[in-house]
Amino acid sequence: MTDAATTMNGNTGGGLTTRNSGEAVRKSLKRRYAAEKRFQMYGILAIFFAICMLGLLFTTIIGKAVPAFTQTMINLEVTLYPQDIDPDGTRDPQVLSRANYRTIIRQAFFDLFPDVTSRRDKRQLFEMISPGAVFEIRDQVLKNPDLIGERVTIQMPLSDDIDQLNKGQIDRNLPEAERRVKDKQIAWFERLENRGLVETVFNTTFFTAGDSREPELAGIRGAAMGSLFTMLVTLLVSFPLAVSAAIYLEEFAPVNKWTQTIEVNINNLAAVPSIVFGLLGLAVFINFFGMPRSAPVVGGLVLALMTLPTIIIAARSALKSVPPSIREAAYGLGASPLQVITHHVLPLAMPGILTGTIIGMAQALGETAPLLMIGMVAFIVDIPQGPLDPSTVLPVQIYIWADSPERAFVERTSAAICVLLAFLVFMNVSAVFLRKRFERKW
Amino acid sequence: MNQSISQDTTGATPVTQSDAAPGIKIKADKVKVFYGEKQALFDVDLDINENEVTSLIGPSGCGKSTFLRSLNRMNDTIDICRVEGSIALDGEDIYDKNVDVVHLRARVGMVFQKPNPFPKSIFDNVAYGPRIHGLVDNKSDLDQIVQTSLEKAGLWNEVKDRLDQPGTGLSGGQQQRLCIARAVAVSPEVILMDEPCSALDPIATAKIEELIDELRSNFTIVIVTHSMQQAARVSQKTAFFHLGYLVEVDETEKMFTNPTDERTQGYITGRFG
Ligand SMILES: Nc1ncnc2c1ncn2[C@@H]1O[C@H](COP(=O)(O)OP(=O)(O)OP(=O)(O)O)[C@@H](O)[C@H]1O
Ligand SMILES: [Mg+2]
């Protein structure tokens, strides 16, 4: 044994001084282990780097988003004079909802500052209250018409600039001309604070309202529902289509020029820039089929087209990786081709198919460009009730808010990103859950 | 062994078999199999007797698996594969247009070289065939079939307490017996086995050989094997294939003691293969 090794080394080992193969192996072993260690180090470094970047991303976004989850409110005591709200005493909801609550608020608010008399000051003073304040009173009155004639304290939002001032986002040391909040307004706000009328509360509006020009009245609900409907349409259209296409191509289709062409085209389709799908949707679904603009159906269809190749490719490779011995076993027992697929191949391929689907859906969820082409970038206040209602989606909402000049939209942009990330996490978690279920069953 | 000699003598090989004897289950007549352009089997004539074990032997690549797979049309799953000639099961050509492959495979079951249980529970593995063919309509009948099949495969005592555990968690030998039980559960008339013991240790092999001998009373069995001893132990009839030709077929006893063809002799005595 040792002899043979020595002679071998003697014959081939030219410049080497090693006499013993054991020695050589030990030396090379050291090198091999070192290489392995180094490789592991690179891996750990790469992961560490990725985690750092992710951490940085999350801390900045969440840090910026946190203020958006609170809103500065004023507890204003108002007198609900019947002659302002319901002069005829009908208690008709129509009348109650159209009443002039603005005057009531003006009156109550100016009563707090008897020293403010000039028209200009009064206008600046009233600007401190959000235009949405009237809805707070209206909702209260509609809910309980017995309040008419009473004196009640109602909590209503202050304007976005005052909100920003309260959150310390506005630098009071800047010269007045460069600030959106005037010196007088700061003084009035401090007086309100001193009287204990100002309160910072959880910003429910952000989660219940649609978009608005006023940041303090703007919410993510509309875009979130739009995204939800769009994703539903995308999933319902692309998943069955893609899985059937993959099964046909993988299990039934003969290998010929035709199917090869189709395969090449599917692979190419996966690489087409997403905006092209938007143009296609505009031309086909809206102009040709006359579907509504800005609607989640159209958005969902466009994104489904975009997601199809991703899922098909993933599903085909998942189907391909099912061991042939399983198919043979089932065929050998007399299962029909469809039974072989539905009973054995598909369940085994399901985890892989789901992974592909989630990747495709996550892509679709973050997609903006094709949706701009079909009008989902519109300013929509109402919350969509179904996939046919005009709406926007989360990434487009983020884009719109990021583009708005108001300081208060900055934090709302970050908050919207958080909601988008939450959507993504939810989707991924449900995919992991489904995958686990399939794996456990088999 | 010389290539040219083998080609020359094939036509003249005296194939000793009793024509149209009672109890012929499968009759192969001039079977040729092609993979694309390449011909893998040349004019194979072979009768397989009912309730007997027939073993197919021969060097690697000679077409044993190809012949076996043409008996239940498993070759249909290979796109480029084409079969000519006729194979009759109980006098009916199985390659006839009117024959339903699904029905055929329920009558002619198969056990593969590598154990291939479904990634399901032991129970579901055995119950799969009866379920898809609708052989039972209530749970207790199904339980009964599963139990008798596992008993026939000699596995019942080892697994009766864990029928709900995955079949893939068994040992190799147990998996192979599970596959046999799975094939038996459909109550086929013929069971084809392609080197069922090649992945098993001697003890598991002995168990399966014992099993094959017991199964013979109810089923007709065709087995491909690379082990002469195995062929001698389990089979009543042996067929020797070489380069796509059926060289010789005879009673196993005679085959191993007094083969007619010198190629058979060479293979059996281990001079080539
Ligand atoms: N799917 C296939 N496609 C093309 N040729 C094949 C295919 N299967 C088998 N063949 C060819 O057919 C011939 C016979 O193969 P077969 O598998 O029947 O041999 P075998 O006798 O079973 O060999 P082994 O003992 O090694 O299993 C071989 O030459 C092989 O290359
Ligand atoms: Mg073989």
PDB file of N, CA, C and O in Angstrom, chain A residues 252-255 324-337 339-344 347-348 439-442, chain B residues 69 72 74 77 79 101-103 105-106 108-110 112 114-120 125 128-129 132-133 166 182-183 186:
ATOM      1  N   PHE A 252     -49.006  16.136 -21.859  1.00  0.00           N
ATOM      2  CA  PHE A 252     -49.782  15.642 -22.987  1.00  0.00           C
ATOM      3  C   PHE A 252     -49.216  16.048 -24.340  1.00  0.00           C
ATOM      4  O   PHE A 252     -49.282  15.286 -25.288  1.00  0.00           O
ATOM      5  N   ALA A 253     -48.675  17.256 -24.429  1.00  0.00           N
ATOM      6  CA  ALA A 253     -48.313  17.783 -25.738  1.00  0.00           C
ATOM      7  C   ALA A 253     -47.212  16.947 -26.373  1.00  0.00           C
ATOM      8  O   ALA A 253     -46.262  16.553 -25.709  1.00  0.00           O
ATOM      9  N   PRO A 254     -47.346  16.640 -27.663  1.00  0.00           N
ATOM     10  CA  PRO A 254     -46.253  15.968 -28.358  1.00  0.00           C
ATOM     11  C   PRO A 254     -45.094  16.950 -28.536  1.00  0.00           C
ATOM     12  O   PRO A 254     -45.304  18.164 -28.531  1.00  0.00           O
ATOM     13  N   VAL A 255     -43.886  16.416 -28.635  1.00  0.00           N
ATOM     14  CA  VAL A 255     -42.746  17.306 -28.862  1.00  0.00           C
ATOM     15  C   VAL A 255     -42.614  17.522 -30.364  1.00  0.00           C
ATOM     16  O   VAL A 255     -42.268  16.617 -31.103  1.00  0.00           O
ATOM     17  N   PRO A 324     -40.143   9.914 -12.239  1.00  0.00           N
ATOM     18  CA  PRO A 324     -40.895   9.110 -13.201  1.00  0.00           C
ATOM     19  C   PRO A 324     -41.382   7.803 -12.589  1.00  0.00           C
ATOM     20  O   PRO A 324     -42.381   7.244 -13.038  1.00  0.00           O
ATOM     21  N   SER A 325     -40.693   7.333 -11.547  1.00  0.00           N
ATOM     22  CA  SER A 325     -41.095   6.054 -10.959  1.00  0.00           C
ATOM     23  C   SER A 325     -42.504   6.136 -10.384  1.00  0.00           C
ATOM     24  O   SER A 325     -43.241   5.148 -10.394  1.00  0.00           O
ATOM     25  N   ILE A 326     -42.899   7.328  -9.909  1.00  0.00           N
ATOM     26  CA  ILE A 326     -44.242   7.488  -9.366  1.00  0.00           C
ATOM     27  C   ILE A 326     -45.280   7.358 -10.475  1.00  0.00           C
ATOM     28  O   ILE A 326     -46.312   6.701 -10.326  1.00  0.00           O
ATOM     29  N   ARG A 327     -44.967   7.997 -11.620  1.00  0.00           N
ATOM     30  CA  ARG A 327     -45.896   7.872 -12.753  1.00  0.00           C
ATOM     31  C   ARG A 327     -46.010   6.419 -13.174  1.00  0.00           C
ATOM     32  O   ARG A 327     -47.101   5.907 -13.426  1.00  0.00           O
ATOM     33  N   GLU A 328     -44.856   5.739 -13.298  1.00  0.00           N
ATOM     34  CA  GLU A 328     -44.861   4.340 -13.732  1.00  0.00           C
ATOM     35  C   GLU A 328     -45.697   3.493 -12.790  1.00  0.00           C
ATOM     36  O   GLU A 328     -46.490   2.669 -13.239  1.00  0.00           O
ATOM     37  N   ALA A 329     -45.503   3.727 -11.482  1.00  0.00           N
ATOM     38  CA  ALA A 329     -46.249   2.937 -10.505  1.00  0.00           C
ATOM     39  C   ALA A 329     -47.744   3.096 -10.736  1.00  0.00           C
ATOM     40  O   ALA A 329     -48.496   2.123 -10.740  1.00  0.00           O
ATOM     41  N   ALA A 330     -48.178   4.359 -10.945  1.00  0.00           N
ATOM     42  CA  ALA A 330     -49.608   4.603 -11.100  1.00  0.00           C
ATOM     43  C   ALA A 330     -50.118   4.025 -12.420  1.00  0.00           C
ATOM     44  O   ALA A 330     -51.166   3.375 -12.460  1.00  0.00           O
ATOM     45  N   TYR A 331     -49.347   4.230 -13.498  1.00  0.00           N
ATOM     46  CA  TYR A 331     -49.761   3.653 -14.781  1.00  0.00           C
ATOM     47  C   TYR A 331     -49.841   2.141 -14.667  1.00  0.00           C
ATOM     48  O   TYR A 331     -50.749   1.507 -15.192  1.00  0.00           O
ATOM     49  N   GLY A 332     -48.868   1.545 -13.992  1.00  0.00           N
ATOM     50  CA  GLY A 332     -48.812   0.098 -13.862  1.00  0.00           C
ATOM     51  C   GLY A 332     -50.015  -0.472 -13.142  1.00  0.00           C
ATOM     52  O   GLY A 332     -50.358  -1.631 -13.318  1.00  0.00           O
ATOM     53  N   LEU A 333     -50.651   0.357 -12.307  1.00  0.00           N
ATOM     54  CA  LEU A 333     -51.847  -0.110 -11.597  1.00  0.00           C
ATOM     55  C   LEU A 333     -53.109   0.114 -12.412  1.00  0.00           C
ATOM     56  O   LEU A 333     -54.199  -0.243 -11.988  1.00  0.00           O
ATOM     57  N   GLY A 334     -52.946   0.762 -13.570  1.00  0.00           N
ATOM     58  CA  GLY A 334     -54.100   0.982 -14.412  1.00  0.00           C
ATOM     59  C   GLY A 334     -54.759   2.332 -14.222  1.00  0.00           C
ATOM     60  O   GLY A 334     -55.933   2.496 -14.513  1.00  0.00           O
ATOM     61  N   ALA A 335     -54.010   3.311 -13.695  1.00  0.00           N
ATOM     62  CA  ALA A 335     -54.574   4.653 -13.589  1.00  0.00           C
ATOM     63  C   ALA A 335     -54.567   5.294 -14.971  1.00  0.00           C
ATOM     64  O   ALA A 335     -53.650   5.064 -15.763  1.00  0.00           O
ATOM     65  N   SER A 336     -55.604   6.088 -15.265  1.00  0.00           N
ATOM     66  CA  SER A 336     -55.629   6.788 -16.547  1.00  0.00           C
ATOM     67  C   SER A 336     -54.686   7.987 -16.465  1.00  0.00           C
ATOM     68  O   SER A 336     -54.344   8.422 -15.371  1.00  0.00           O
ATOM     69  N   PRO A 337     -54.253   8.518 -17.601  1.00  0.00           N
ATOM     70  CA  PRO A 337     -53.308   9.638 -17.555  1.00  0.00           C
ATOM     71  C   PRO A 337     -53.786  10.779 -16.660  1.00  0.00           C
ATOM     72  O   PRO A 337     -53.001  11.346 -15.896  1.00  0.00           O
ATOM     73  N   GLN A 339     -55.804  10.561 -14.111  1.00  0.00           N
ATOM     74  CA  GLN A 339     -55.711  10.139 -12.701  1.00  0.00           C
ATOM     75  C   GLN A 339     -54.267  10.196 -12.220  1.00  0.00           C
ATOM     76  O   GLN A 339     -54.008  10.604 -11.094  1.00  0.00           O
ATOM     77  N   VAL A 340     -53.355   9.790 -13.072  1.00  0.00           N
ATOM     78  CA  VAL A 340     -51.942   9.853 -12.689  1.00  0.00           C
ATOM     79  C   VAL A 340     -51.589  11.291 -12.331  1.00  0.00           C
ATOM     80  O   VAL A 340     -50.923  11.562 -11.330  1.00  0.00           O
ATOM     81  N   ILE A 341     -52.093  12.235 -13.135  1.00  0.00           N
ATOM     82  CA  ILE A 341     -51.740  13.631 -12.889  1.00  0.00           C
ATOM     83  C   ILE A 341     -52.435  14.166 -11.646  1.00  0.00           C
ATOM     84  O   ILE A 341     -51.795  14.727 -10.756  1.00  0.00           O
ATOM     85  N   THR A 342     -53.763  13.972 -11.577  1.00  0.00           N
ATOM     86  CA  THR A 342     -54.467  14.600 -10.459  1.00  0.00           C
ATOM     87  C   THR A 342     -54.179  13.903  -9.134  1.00  0.00           C
ATOM     88  O   THR A 342     -54.132  14.553  -8.100  1.00  0.00           O
ATOM     89  N   HIS A 343     -53.963  12.574  -9.153  1.00  0.00           N
ATOM     90  CA  HIS A 343     -53.743  11.880  -7.882  1.00  0.00           C
ATOM     91  C   HIS A 343     -52.298  11.940  -7.415  1.00  0.00           C
ATOM     92  O   HIS A 343     -52.042  11.922  -6.219  1.00  0.00           O
ATOM     93  N   HIS A 344     -51.358  11.963  -8.357  1.00  0.00           N
ATOM     94  CA  HIS A 344     -49.968  11.787  -7.938  1.00  0.00           C
ATOM     95  C   HIS A 344     -49.069  12.947  -8.320  1.00  0.00           C
ATOM     96  O   HIS A 344     -48.388  13.530  -7.485  1.00  0.00           O
ATOM     97  N   PRO A 347     -50.261  16.777  -6.920  1.00  0.00           N
ATOM     98  CA  PRO A 347     -50.018  17.018  -5.494  1.00  0.00           C
ATOM     99  C   PRO A 347     -48.532  17.088  -5.148  1.00  0.00           C
ATOM    100  O   PRO A 347     -48.130  17.892  -4.318  1.00  0.00           O
ATOM    101  N   LEU A 348     -47.722  16.265  -5.814  1.00  0.00           N
ATOM    102  CA  LEU A 348     -46.289  16.310  -5.521  1.00  0.00           C
ATOM    103  C   LEU A 348     -45.655  17.587  -6.064  1.00  0.00           C
ATOM    104  O   LEU A 348     -44.687  18.092  -5.513  1.00  0.00           O
ATOM    105  N   GLU A 439     -47.256  19.397   1.951  1.00  0.00           N
ATOM    106  CA  GLU A 439     -46.131  18.527   2.263  1.00  0.00           C
ATOM    107  C   GLU A 439     -46.505  17.545   3.358  1.00  0.00           C
ATOM    108  O   GLU A 439     -46.058  16.422   3.369  1.00  0.00           O
ATOM    109  N   ARG A 440     -47.331  17.991   4.305  1.00  0.00           N
ATOM    110  CA  ARG A 440     -47.695  17.105   5.391  1.00  0.00           C
ATOM    111  C   ARG A 440     -48.604  15.988   4.883  1.00  0.00           C
ATOM    112  O   ARG A 440     -48.522  14.857   5.306  1.00  0.00           O
ATOM    113  N   LYS A 441     -49.477  16.350   3.944  1.00  0.00           N
ATOM    114  CA  LYS A 441     -50.439  15.385   3.446  1.00  0.00           C
ATOM    115  C   LYS A 441     -49.741  14.259   2.695  1.00  0.00           C
ATOM    116  O   LYS A 441     -50.260  13.167   2.600  1.00  0.00           O
ATOM    117  N   TRP A 442     -48.581  14.545   2.127  1.00  0.00           N
ATOM    118  CA  TRP A 442     -47.943  13.541   1.282  1.00  0.00           C
ATOM    119  C   TRP A 442     -46.725  12.940   1.922  1.00  0.00           C
ATOM    120  O   TRP A 442     -45.911  13.634   2.435  1.00  0.00           O
TER     121      TRP A 442
ATOM    122  N   ARG B  69     -42.382  -5.056 -20.582  1.00  0.00           N
ATOM    123  CA  ARG B  69     -43.225  -3.857 -20.617  1.00  0.00           C
ATOM    124  C   ARG B  69     -44.209  -3.893 -21.779  1.00  0.00           C
ATOM    125  O   ARG B  69     -45.216  -3.179 -21.753  1.00  0.00           O
ATOM    126  N   ASN B  72     -47.912  -5.443 -20.777  1.00  0.00           N
ATOM    127  CA  ASN B  72     -49.047  -4.670 -20.262  1.00  0.00           C
ATOM    128  C   ASN B  72     -49.076  -3.276 -20.884  1.00  0.00           C
ATOM    129  O   ASN B  72     -49.651  -2.355 -20.344  1.00  0.00           O
ATOM    130  N   MET B  74     -46.959  -0.985 -21.069  1.00  0.00           N
ATOM    131  CA  MET B  74     -46.302   0.135 -20.403  1.00  0.00           C
ATOM    132  C   MET B  74     -45.458   0.915 -21.412  1.00  0.00           C
ATOM    133  O   MET B  74     -45.102   2.064 -21.202  1.00  0.00           O
ATOM    134  N   THR B  77     -46.307   4.493 -22.773  1.00  0.00           N
ATOM    135  CA  THR B  77     -45.952   5.771 -22.152  1.00  0.00           C
ATOM    136  C   THR B  77     -44.675   6.347 -22.754  1.00  0.00           C
ATOM    137  O   THR B  77     -44.330   7.487 -22.476  1.00  0.00           O
ATOM    138  N   ASP B  79     -42.997   7.745 -25.962  1.00  0.00           N
ATOM    139  CA  ASP B  79     -43.486   8.270 -27.242  1.00  0.00           C
ATOM    140  C   ASP B  79     -42.924   7.521 -28.446  1.00  0.00           C
ATOM    141  O   ASP B  79     -43.645   7.212 -29.385  1.00  0.00           O
ATOM    142  N   VAL B 101     -56.488   0.202 -22.382  1.00  0.00           N
ATOM    143  CA  VAL B 101     -55.217   0.014 -21.668  1.00  0.00           C
ATOM    144  C   VAL B 101     -55.436  -0.038 -20.165  1.00  0.00           C
ATOM    145  O   VAL B 101     -54.794  -0.804 -19.447  1.00  0.00           O
ATOM    146  N   VAL B 102     -56.350   0.816 -19.690  1.00  0.00           N
ATOM    147  CA  VAL B 102     -56.599   0.862 -18.249  1.00  0.00           C
ATOM    148  C   VAL B 102     -57.077  -0.500 -17.755  1.00  0.00           C
ATOM    149  O   VAL B 102     -56.588  -1.028 -16.762  1.00  0.00           O
ATOM    150  N   HIS B 103     -57.978  -1.106 -18.510  1.00  0.00           N
ATOM    151  CA  HIS B 103     -58.501  -2.416 -18.137  1.00  0.00           C
ATOM    152  C   HIS B 103     -57.404  -3.480 -18.211  1.00  0.00           C
ATOM    153  O   HIS B 103     -57.257  -4.326 -17.331  1.00  0.00           O
ATOM    154  N   ARG B 105     -54.214  -3.075 -17.828  1.00  0.00           N
ATOM    155  CA  ARG B 105     -53.239  -2.958 -16.743  1.00  0.00           C
ATOM    156  C   ARG B 105     -53.834  -3.378 -15.406  1.00  0.00           C
ATOM    157  O   ARG B 105     -53.107  -3.698 -14.475  1.00  0.00           O
ATOM    158  N   ALA B 106     -55.159  -3.352 -15.335  1.00  0.00           N
ATOM    159  CA  ALA B 106     -55.776  -3.894 -14.125  1.00  0.00           C
ATOM    160  C   ALA B 106     -55.668  -5.417 -14.134  1.00  0.00           C
ATOM    161  O   ALA B 106     -55.612  -6.046 -13.088  1.00  0.00           O
ATOM    162  N   VAL B 108     -53.145  -7.080 -15.871  1.00  0.00           N
ATOM    163  CA  VAL B 108     -51.722  -7.416 -15.882  1.00  0.00           C
ATOM    164  C   VAL B 108     -50.980  -6.376 -15.044  1.00  0.00           C
ATOM    165  O   VAL B 108     -50.706  -5.281 -15.500  1.00  0.00           O
ATOM    166  N   GLY B 109     -50.695  -6.727 -13.799  1.00  0.00           N
ATOM    167  CA  GLY B 109     -50.039  -5.773 -12.898  1.00  0.00           C
ATOM    168  C   GLY B 109     -48.540  -5.814 -13.050  1.00  0.00           C
ATOM    169  O   GLY B 109     -47.987  -6.683 -13.727  1.00  0.00           O
ATOM    170  N   MET B 110     -47.872  -4.841 -12.397  1.00  0.00           N
ATOM    171  CA  MET B 110     -46.424  -4.760 -12.587  1.00  0.00           C
ATOM    172  C   MET B 110     -45.720  -4.341 -11.305  1.00  0.00           C
ATOM    173  O   MET B 110     -46.196  -3.499 -10.559  1.00  0.00           O
ATOM    174  N   PHE B 112     -41.837  -3.032 -10.128  1.00  0.00           N
ATOM    175  CA  PHE B 112     -40.669  -2.484 -10.804  1.00  0.00           C
ATOM    176  C   PHE B 112     -39.371  -2.841 -10.088  1.00  0.00           C
ATOM    177  O   PHE B 112     -39.368  -3.331  -8.961  1.00  0.00           O
ATOM    178  N   LYS B 114     -36.896  -0.844  -8.993  1.00  0.00           N
ATOM    179  CA  LYS B 114     -36.689  -0.086  -7.761  1.00  0.00           C
ATOM    180  C   LYS B 114     -38.027   0.057  -7.062  1.00  0.00           C
ATOM    181  O   LYS B 114     -39.012   0.417  -7.696  1.00  0.00           O
ATOM    182  N   PRO B 115     -38.093  -0.228  -5.756  1.00  0.00           N
ATOM    183  CA  PRO B 115     -39.372  -0.048  -5.059  1.00  0.00           C
ATOM    184  C   PRO B 115     -39.858   1.383  -5.244  1.00  0.00           C
ATOM    185  O   PRO B 115     -39.084   2.327  -5.064  1.00  0.00           O
ATOM    186  N   ASN B 116     -41.109   1.542  -5.656  1.00  0.00           N
ATOM    187  CA  ASN B 116     -41.604   2.902  -5.889  1.00  0.00           C
ATOM    188  C   ASN B 116     -42.960   3.119  -5.229  1.00  0.00           C
ATOM    189  O   ASN B 116     -43.954   3.350  -5.899  1.00  0.00           O
ATOM    190  N   PRO B 117     -43.003   3.025  -3.891  1.00  0.00           N
ATOM    191  CA  PRO B 117     -44.282   3.297  -3.227  1.00  0.00           C
ATOM    192  C   PRO B 117     -44.687   4.752  -3.437  1.00  0.00           C
ATOM    193  O   PRO B 117     -43.829   5.612  -3.617  1.00  0.00           O
ATOM    194  N   PHE B 118     -45.998   5.001  -3.430  1.00  0.00           N
ATOM    195  CA  PHE B 118     -46.460   6.388  -3.493  1.00  0.00           C
ATOM    196  C   PHE B 118     -46.118   7.073  -2.180  1.00  0.00           C
ATOM    197  O   PHE B 118     -46.112   6.427  -1.127  1.00  0.00           O
ATOM    198  N   PRO B 119     -45.848   8.356  -2.216  1.00  0.00           N
ATOM    199  CA  PRO B 119     -45.596   9.069  -0.953  1.00  0.00           C
ATOM    200  C   PRO B 119     -46.892   9.284  -0.172  1.00  0.00           C
ATOM    201  O   PRO B 119     -47.303  10.396   0.096  1.00  0.00           O
ATOM    202  N   LYS B 120     -47.541   8.172   0.134  1.00  0.00           N
ATOM    203  CA  LYS B 120     -48.787   8.203   0.896  1.00  0.00           C
ATOM    204  C   LYS B 120     -48.664   7.164   1.996  1.00  0.00           C
ATOM    205  O   LYS B 120     -47.641   6.486   2.096  1.00  0.00           O
ATOM    206  N   ASN B 125     -51.457   3.283  -0.153  1.00  0.00           N
ATOM    207  CA  ASN B 125     -50.707   2.653  -1.228  1.00  0.00           C
ATOM    208  C   ASN B 125     -51.426   1.414  -1.731  1.00  0.00           C
ATOM    209  O   ASN B 125     -51.622   1.252  -2.938  1.00  0.00           O
ATOM    210  N   TYR B 128     -55.003   2.095  -3.247  1.00  0.00           N
ATOM    211  CA  TYR B 128     -55.138   2.964  -4.423  1.00  0.00           C
ATOM    212  C   TYR B 128     -55.766   2.248  -5.620  1.00  0.00           C
ATOM    213  O   TYR B 128     -56.730   2.742  -6.218  1.00  0.00           O
ATOM    214  N   GLY B 129     -55.225   1.073  -5.963  1.00  0.00           N
ATOM    215  CA  GLY B 129     -55.746   0.334  -7.119  1.00  0.00           C
ATOM    216  C   GLY B 129     -57.227   0.013  -6.988  1.00  0.00           C
ATOM    217  O   GLY B 129     -58.027   0.386  -7.844  1.00  0.00           O
ATOM    218  N   ILE B 132     -59.368   3.240  -7.465  1.00  0.00           N
ATOM    219  CA  ILE B 132     -59.583   3.829  -8.794  1.00  0.00           C
ATOM    220  C   ILE B 132     -60.375   2.892  -9.699  1.00  0.00           C
ATOM    221  O   ILE B 132     -61.065   3.346 -10.591  1.00  0.00           O
ATOM    222  N   HIS B 133     -60.282   1.592  -9.455  1.00  0.00           N
ATOM    223  CA  HIS B 133     -61.040   0.682 -10.309  1.00  0.00           C
ATOM    224  C   HIS B 133     -62.440   0.422  -9.765  1.00  0.00           C
ATOM    225  O   HIS B 133     -63.208  -0.318 -10.363  1.00  0.00           O
ATOM    226  N   PRO B 166     -46.270   6.751   6.369  1.00  0.00           N
ATOM    227  CA  PRO B 166     -45.916   6.783   4.952  1.00  0.00           C
ATOM    228  C   PRO B 166     -45.217   5.506   4.494  1.00  0.00           C
ATOM    229  O   PRO B 166     -44.354   4.979   5.193  1.00  0.00           O
ATOM    230  N   ARG B 182     -49.468  -3.917  -3.373  1.00  0.00           N
ATOM    231  CA  ARG B 182     -50.226  -2.937  -4.134  1.00  0.00           C
ATOM    232  C   ARG B 182     -50.680  -3.523  -5.462  1.00  0.00           C
ATOM    233  O   ARG B 182     -51.810  -3.295  -5.904  1.00  0.00           O
ATOM    234  N   ALA B 183     -49.782  -4.295  -6.104  1.00  0.00           N
ATOM    235  CA  ALA B 183     -50.146  -4.916  -7.376  1.00  0.00           C
ATOM    236  C   ALA B 183     -51.183  -6.023  -7.150  1.00  0.00           C
ATOM    237  O   ALA B 183     -52.125  -6.169  -7.929  1.00  0.00           O
ATOM    238  N   VAL B 186     -55.223  -5.309  -6.705  1.00  0.00           N
ATOM    239  CA  VAL B 186     -56.124  -5.110  -7.834  1.00  0.00           C
ATOM    240  C   VAL B 186     -56.641  -6.462  -8.344  1.00  0.00           C
ATOM    241  O   VAL B 186     -57.485  -6.506  -9.230  1.00  0.00           O
TER     242      VAL B 186
END
